mmCIF file of C-alpha atoms in Angstrom:
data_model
loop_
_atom_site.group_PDB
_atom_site.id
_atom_site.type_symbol
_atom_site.label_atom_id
_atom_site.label_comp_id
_atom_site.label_asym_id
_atom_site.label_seq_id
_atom_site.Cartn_x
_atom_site.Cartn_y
_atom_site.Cartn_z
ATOM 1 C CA UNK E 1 -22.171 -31.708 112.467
ATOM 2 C CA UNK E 2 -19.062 -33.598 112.387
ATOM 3 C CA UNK E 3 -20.697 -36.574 112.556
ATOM 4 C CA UNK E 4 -22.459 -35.733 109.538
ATOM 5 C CA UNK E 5 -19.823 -35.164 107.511
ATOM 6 C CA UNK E 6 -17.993 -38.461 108.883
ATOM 7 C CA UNK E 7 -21.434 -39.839 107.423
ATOM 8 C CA UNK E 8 -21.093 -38.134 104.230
ATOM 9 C CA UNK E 9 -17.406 -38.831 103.592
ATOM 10 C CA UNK E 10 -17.768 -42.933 104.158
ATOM 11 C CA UNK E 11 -20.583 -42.301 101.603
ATOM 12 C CA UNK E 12 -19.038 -40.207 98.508
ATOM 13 C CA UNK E 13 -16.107 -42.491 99.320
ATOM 14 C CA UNK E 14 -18.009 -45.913 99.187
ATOM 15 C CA UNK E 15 -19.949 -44.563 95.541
ATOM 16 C CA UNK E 16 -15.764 -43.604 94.055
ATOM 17 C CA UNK E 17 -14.799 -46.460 95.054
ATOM 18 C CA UNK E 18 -17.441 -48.371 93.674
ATOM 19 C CA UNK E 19 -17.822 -46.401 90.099
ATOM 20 C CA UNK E 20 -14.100 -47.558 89.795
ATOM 21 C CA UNK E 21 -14.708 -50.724 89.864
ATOM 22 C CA UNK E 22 -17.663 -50.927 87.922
ATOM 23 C CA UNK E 23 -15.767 -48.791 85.438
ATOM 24 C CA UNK E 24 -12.914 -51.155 85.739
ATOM 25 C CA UNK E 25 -15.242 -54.272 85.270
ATOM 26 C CA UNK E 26 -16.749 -52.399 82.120
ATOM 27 C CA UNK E 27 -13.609 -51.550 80.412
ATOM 28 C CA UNK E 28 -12.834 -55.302 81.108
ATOM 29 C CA UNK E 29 -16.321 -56.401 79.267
ATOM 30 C CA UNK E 30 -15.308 -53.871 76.264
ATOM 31 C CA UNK E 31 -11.791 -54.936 75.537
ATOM 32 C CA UNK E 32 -12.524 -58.716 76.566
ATOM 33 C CA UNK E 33 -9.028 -58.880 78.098
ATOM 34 C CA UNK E 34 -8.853 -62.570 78.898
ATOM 35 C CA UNK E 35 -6.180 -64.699 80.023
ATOM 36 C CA UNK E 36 -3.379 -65.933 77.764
ATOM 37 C CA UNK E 37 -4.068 -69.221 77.177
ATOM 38 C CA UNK E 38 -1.178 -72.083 77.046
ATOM 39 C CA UNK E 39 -0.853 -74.800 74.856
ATOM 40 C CA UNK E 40 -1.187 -78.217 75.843
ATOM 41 C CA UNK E 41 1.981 -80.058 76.349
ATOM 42 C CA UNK E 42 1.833 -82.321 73.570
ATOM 43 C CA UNK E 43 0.286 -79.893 70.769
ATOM 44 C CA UNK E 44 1.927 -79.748 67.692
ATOM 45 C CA UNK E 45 1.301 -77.617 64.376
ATOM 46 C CA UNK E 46 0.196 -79.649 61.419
ATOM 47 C CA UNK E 47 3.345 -80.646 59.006
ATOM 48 C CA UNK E 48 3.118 -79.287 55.470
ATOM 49 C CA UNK E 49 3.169 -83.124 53.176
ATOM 50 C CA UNK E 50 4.823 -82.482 49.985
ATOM 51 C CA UNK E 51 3.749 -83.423 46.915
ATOM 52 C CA UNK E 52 5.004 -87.071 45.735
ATOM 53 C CA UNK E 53 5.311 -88.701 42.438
ATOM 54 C CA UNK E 54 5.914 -92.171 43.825
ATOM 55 C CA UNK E 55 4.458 -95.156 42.555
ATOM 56 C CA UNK E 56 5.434 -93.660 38.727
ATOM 57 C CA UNK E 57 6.937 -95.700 36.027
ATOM 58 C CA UNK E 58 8.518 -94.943 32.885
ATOM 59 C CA UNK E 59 9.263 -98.824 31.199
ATOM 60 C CA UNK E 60 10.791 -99.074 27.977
ATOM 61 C CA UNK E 61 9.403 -101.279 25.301
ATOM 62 C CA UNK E 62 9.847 -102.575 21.673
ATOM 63 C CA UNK E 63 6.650 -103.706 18.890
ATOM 64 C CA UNK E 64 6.892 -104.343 15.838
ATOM 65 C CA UNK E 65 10.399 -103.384 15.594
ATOM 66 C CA UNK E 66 9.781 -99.715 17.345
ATOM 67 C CA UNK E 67 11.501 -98.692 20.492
ATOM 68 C CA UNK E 68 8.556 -96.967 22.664
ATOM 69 C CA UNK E 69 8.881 -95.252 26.278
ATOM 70 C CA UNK E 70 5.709 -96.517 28.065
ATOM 71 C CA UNK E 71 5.108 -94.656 31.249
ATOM 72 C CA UNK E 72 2.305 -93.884 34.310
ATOM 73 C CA UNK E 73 2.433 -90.817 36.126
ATOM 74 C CA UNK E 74 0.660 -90.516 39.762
ATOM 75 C CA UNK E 75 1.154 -87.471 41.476
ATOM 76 C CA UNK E 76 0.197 -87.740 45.439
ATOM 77 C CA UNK E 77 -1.018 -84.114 46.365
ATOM 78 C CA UNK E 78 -3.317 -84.381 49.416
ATOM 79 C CA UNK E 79 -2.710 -80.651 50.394
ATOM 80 C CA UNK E 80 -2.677 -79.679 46.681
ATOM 81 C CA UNK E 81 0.953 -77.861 47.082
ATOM 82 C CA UNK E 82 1.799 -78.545 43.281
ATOM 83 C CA UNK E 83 2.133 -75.866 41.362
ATOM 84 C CA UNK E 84 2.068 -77.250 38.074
ATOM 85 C CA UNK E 85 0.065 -80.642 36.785
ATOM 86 C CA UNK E 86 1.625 -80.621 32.871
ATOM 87 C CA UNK E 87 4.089 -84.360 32.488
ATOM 88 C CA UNK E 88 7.365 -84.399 30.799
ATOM 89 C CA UNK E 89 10.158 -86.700 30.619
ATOM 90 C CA UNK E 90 13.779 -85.562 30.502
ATOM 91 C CA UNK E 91 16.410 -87.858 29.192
ATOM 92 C CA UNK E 92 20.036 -86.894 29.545
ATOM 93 C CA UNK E 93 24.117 -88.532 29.225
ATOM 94 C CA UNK E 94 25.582 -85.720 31.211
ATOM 95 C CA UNK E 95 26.535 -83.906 28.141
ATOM 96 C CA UNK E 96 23.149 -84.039 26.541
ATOM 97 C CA UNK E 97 19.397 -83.557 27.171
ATOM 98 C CA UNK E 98 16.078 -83.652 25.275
ATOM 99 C CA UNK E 99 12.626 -83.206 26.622
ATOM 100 C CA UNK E 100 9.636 -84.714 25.792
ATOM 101 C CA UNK E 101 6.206 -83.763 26.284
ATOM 102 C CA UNK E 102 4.087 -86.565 28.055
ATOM 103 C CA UNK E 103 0.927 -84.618 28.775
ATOM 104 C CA UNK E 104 -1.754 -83.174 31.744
ATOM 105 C CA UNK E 105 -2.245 -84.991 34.271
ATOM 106 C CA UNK E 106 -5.891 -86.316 35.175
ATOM 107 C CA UNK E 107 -8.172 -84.592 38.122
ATOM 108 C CA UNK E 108 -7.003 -87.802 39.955
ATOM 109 C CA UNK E 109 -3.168 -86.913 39.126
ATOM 110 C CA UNK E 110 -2.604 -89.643 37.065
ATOM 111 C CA UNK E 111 -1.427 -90.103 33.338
ATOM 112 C CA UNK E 112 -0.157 -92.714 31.335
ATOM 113 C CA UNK E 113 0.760 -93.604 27.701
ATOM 114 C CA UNK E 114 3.361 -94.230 25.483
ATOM 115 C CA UNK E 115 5.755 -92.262 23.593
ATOM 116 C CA UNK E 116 8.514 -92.617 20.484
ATOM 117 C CA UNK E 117 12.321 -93.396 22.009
ATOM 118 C CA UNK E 118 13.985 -90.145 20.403
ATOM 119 C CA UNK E 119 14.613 -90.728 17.145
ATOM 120 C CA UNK E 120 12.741 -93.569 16.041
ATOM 121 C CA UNK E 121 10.013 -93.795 13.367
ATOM 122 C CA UNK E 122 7.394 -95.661 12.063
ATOM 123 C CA UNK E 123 5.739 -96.526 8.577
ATOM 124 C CA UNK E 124 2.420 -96.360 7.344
ATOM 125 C CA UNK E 125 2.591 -100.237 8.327
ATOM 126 C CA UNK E 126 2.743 -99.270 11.851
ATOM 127 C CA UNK E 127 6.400 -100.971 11.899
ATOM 128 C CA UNK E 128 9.335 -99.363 12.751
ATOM 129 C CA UNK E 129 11.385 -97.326 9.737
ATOM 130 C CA UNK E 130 13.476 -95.210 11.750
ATOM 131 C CA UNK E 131 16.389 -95.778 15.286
ATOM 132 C CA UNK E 132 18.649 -93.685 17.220
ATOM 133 C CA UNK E 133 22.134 -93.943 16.203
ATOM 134 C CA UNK E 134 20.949 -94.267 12.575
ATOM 135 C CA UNK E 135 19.931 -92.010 9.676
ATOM 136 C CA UNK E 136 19.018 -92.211 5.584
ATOM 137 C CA UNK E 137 22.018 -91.990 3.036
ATOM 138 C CA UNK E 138 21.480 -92.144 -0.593
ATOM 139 C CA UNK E 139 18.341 -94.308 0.123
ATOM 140 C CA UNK E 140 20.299 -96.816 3.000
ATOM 141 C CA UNK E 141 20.677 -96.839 6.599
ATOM 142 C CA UNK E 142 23.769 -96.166 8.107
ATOM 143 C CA UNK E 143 24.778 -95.701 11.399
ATOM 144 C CA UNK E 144 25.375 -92.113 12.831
ATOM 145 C CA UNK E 145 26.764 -90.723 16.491
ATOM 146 C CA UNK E 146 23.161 -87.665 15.339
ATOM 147 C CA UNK E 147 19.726 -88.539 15.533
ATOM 148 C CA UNK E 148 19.811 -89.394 19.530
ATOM 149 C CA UNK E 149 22.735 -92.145 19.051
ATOM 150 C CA UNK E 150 23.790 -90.969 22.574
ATOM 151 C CA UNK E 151 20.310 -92.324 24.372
ATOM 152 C CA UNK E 152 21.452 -95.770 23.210
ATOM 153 C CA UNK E 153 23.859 -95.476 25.789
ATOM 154 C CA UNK E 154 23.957 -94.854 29.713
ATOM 155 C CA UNK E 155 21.274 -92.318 29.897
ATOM 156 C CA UNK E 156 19.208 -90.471 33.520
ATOM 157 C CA UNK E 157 15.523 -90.252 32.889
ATOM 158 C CA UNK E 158 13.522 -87.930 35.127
ATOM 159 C CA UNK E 159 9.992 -87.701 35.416
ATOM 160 C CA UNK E 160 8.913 -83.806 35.888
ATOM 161 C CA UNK E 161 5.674 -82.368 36.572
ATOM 162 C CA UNK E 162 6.827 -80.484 40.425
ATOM 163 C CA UNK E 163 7.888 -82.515 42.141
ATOM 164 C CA UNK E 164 10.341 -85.032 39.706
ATOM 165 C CA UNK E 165 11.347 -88.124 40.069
ATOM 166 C CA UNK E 166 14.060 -90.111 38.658
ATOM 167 C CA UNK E 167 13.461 -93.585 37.205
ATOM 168 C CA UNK E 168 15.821 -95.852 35.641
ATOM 169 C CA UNK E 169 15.779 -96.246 31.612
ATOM 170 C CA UNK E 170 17.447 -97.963 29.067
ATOM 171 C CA UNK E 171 17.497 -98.503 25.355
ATOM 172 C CA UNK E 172 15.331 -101.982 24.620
ATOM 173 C CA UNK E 173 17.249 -104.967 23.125
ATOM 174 C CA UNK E 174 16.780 -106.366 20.300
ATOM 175 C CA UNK E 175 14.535 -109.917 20.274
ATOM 176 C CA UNK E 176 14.504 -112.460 17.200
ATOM 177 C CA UNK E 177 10.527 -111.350 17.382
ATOM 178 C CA UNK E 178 11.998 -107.409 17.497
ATOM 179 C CA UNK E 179 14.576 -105.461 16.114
ATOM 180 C CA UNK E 180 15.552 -102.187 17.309
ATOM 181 C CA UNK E 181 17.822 -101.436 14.541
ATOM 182 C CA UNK E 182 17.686 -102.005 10.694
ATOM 183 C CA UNK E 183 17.231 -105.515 9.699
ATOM 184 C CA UNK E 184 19.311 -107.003 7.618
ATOM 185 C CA UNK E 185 19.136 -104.815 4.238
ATOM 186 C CA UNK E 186 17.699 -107.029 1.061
ATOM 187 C CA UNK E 187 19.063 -106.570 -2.546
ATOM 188 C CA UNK E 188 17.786 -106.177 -5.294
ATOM 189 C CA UNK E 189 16.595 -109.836 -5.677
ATOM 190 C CA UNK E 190 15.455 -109.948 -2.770
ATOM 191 C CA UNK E 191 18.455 -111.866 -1.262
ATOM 192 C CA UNK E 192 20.245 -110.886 1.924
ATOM 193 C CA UNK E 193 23.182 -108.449 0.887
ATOM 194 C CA UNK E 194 25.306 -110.117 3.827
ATOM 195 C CA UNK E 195 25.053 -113.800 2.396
ATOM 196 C CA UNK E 196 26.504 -112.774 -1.197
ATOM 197 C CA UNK E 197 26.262 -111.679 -4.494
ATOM 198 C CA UNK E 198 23.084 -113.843 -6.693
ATOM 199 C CA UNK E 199 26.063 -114.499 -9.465
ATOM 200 C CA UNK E 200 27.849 -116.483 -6.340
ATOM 201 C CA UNK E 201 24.768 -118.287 -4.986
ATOM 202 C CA UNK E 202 23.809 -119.597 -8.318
ATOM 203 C CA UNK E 203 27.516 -121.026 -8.839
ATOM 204 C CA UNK E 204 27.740 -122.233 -4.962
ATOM 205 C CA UNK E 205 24.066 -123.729 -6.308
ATOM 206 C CA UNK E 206 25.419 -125.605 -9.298
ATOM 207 C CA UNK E 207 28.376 -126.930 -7.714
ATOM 208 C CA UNK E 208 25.444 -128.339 -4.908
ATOM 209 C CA UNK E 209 23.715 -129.595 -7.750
ATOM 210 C CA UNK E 210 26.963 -131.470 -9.995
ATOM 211 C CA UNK E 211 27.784 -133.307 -6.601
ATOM 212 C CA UNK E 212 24.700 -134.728 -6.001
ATOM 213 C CA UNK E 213 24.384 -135.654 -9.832
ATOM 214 C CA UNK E 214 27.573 -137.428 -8.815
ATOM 215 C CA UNK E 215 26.642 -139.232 -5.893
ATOM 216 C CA UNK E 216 23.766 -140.916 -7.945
ATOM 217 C CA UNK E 217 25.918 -142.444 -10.328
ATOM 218 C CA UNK E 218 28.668 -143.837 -7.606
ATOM 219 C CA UNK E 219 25.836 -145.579 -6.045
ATOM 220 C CA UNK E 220 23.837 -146.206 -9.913
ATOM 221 C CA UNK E 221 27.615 -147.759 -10.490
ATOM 222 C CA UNK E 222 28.264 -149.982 -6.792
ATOM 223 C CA UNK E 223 24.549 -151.512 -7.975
ATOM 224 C CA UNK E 224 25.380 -152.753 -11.164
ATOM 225 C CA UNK E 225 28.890 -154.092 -9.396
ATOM 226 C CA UNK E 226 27.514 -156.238 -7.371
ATOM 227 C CA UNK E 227 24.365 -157.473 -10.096
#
């Protein structure tokens, strides 16, 4: 008898033993505990790239005596972080600002174009009628510090879509071929008001005229001298 129940013992004791590993094994299987694995040495997360408008321009220009702002925008978005894809330009002295609306970009992220300086405008001509710095009095120009005189002057220009970018601007000088001011106002003759009245270029005239009436005759005169 008692080795019988030695016999039975080793064998309840072997089938415990081995339901708690199989249960072990299965609760394994179930949860699919698996080791932690480790990163390699030399793994690194992938780096957000911001969005970039480099490479954009903003190049001021005069034709046909009107000051333009020609510009190209290129927005570099590979991970398409922007938030916003509508162009503006935003000129400012420190003291004063004004906005103005260049547009949407393209599906490529590009736009370009040109736009009035502040306070310019043109005629039906297509020629320029209108600067900064000046304005319409009793049917003349005359200069002003209003209508955007200040952007004639040492101005910031920033390029904003999100990002922004700040690019270097200036008012356009003035060529013989364009003016980016008034030209020189005509009177009512059609003479220029700065080279006189047409009562004092018809004298300065006549005196031109009596002198080389004069000249004739001294030399009409020698000739008959020496005959």
């Amino acid at each position: 008898m008692n080795g019988r129940w030695i016999a039975v013992t080793v064998i309840v004791g072997a089938m415990v033993f081995g339901g708690a590993a199989a249960t072990y094994a299965s609760d394994e299987q179930v949860t699919g505990a698996q080791p932690t694995p480790t990163a390699p040495p030399d793994y690194t997360p992938d780096k957000p790239i911001e969005p970039s408008l480099s490479g954009s321009t903003v190049v001021p220009a005069c034709a046909q005596d009107v000051p333009w702002l020609t510009y190209r925008v290129q927005m570099l978005d590979p991970q398409a972080r922007s938030t916003g894809n509508t162009a503006s330009l935003v000129l400012t002295d420190g003291s004063n600002t004004v906005t103005l609306a260049l547009g949407t970009l393209r599906p490529d992220g590009t736009l370009s174009g040109r736009i009035l300086w502040p306070g310019a405008t043109i005629g039906a001509d297509g020629r320029g009628t209108g600067w900064p710095g000046w304005e319409t009095r009793g049917g003349e120009l005359v200069e002003t510090t209003g209508n955007y005189a200040w952007t004639r002057g040492n101005i910031t220009a920033t390029i904003e879509v999100n990002p922004s970018l700040v690019v270097a601007v200036s008012y356009p000088p003035a060529t013989p071929q364009c003016a980016t001011g008034p030209r020189t106002q005509l009177s009512a003759a059609g003479l220029p008001a700065t080279g006189g009245t047409p009562q004092t270029l018809l004298v300065a005239g006549a005196i031109g005229v009596a002198g080389l009436a004069l000249g004739i005759t001294a030399v009409a005169l020698r000739r008959r001298g020496r005959v």
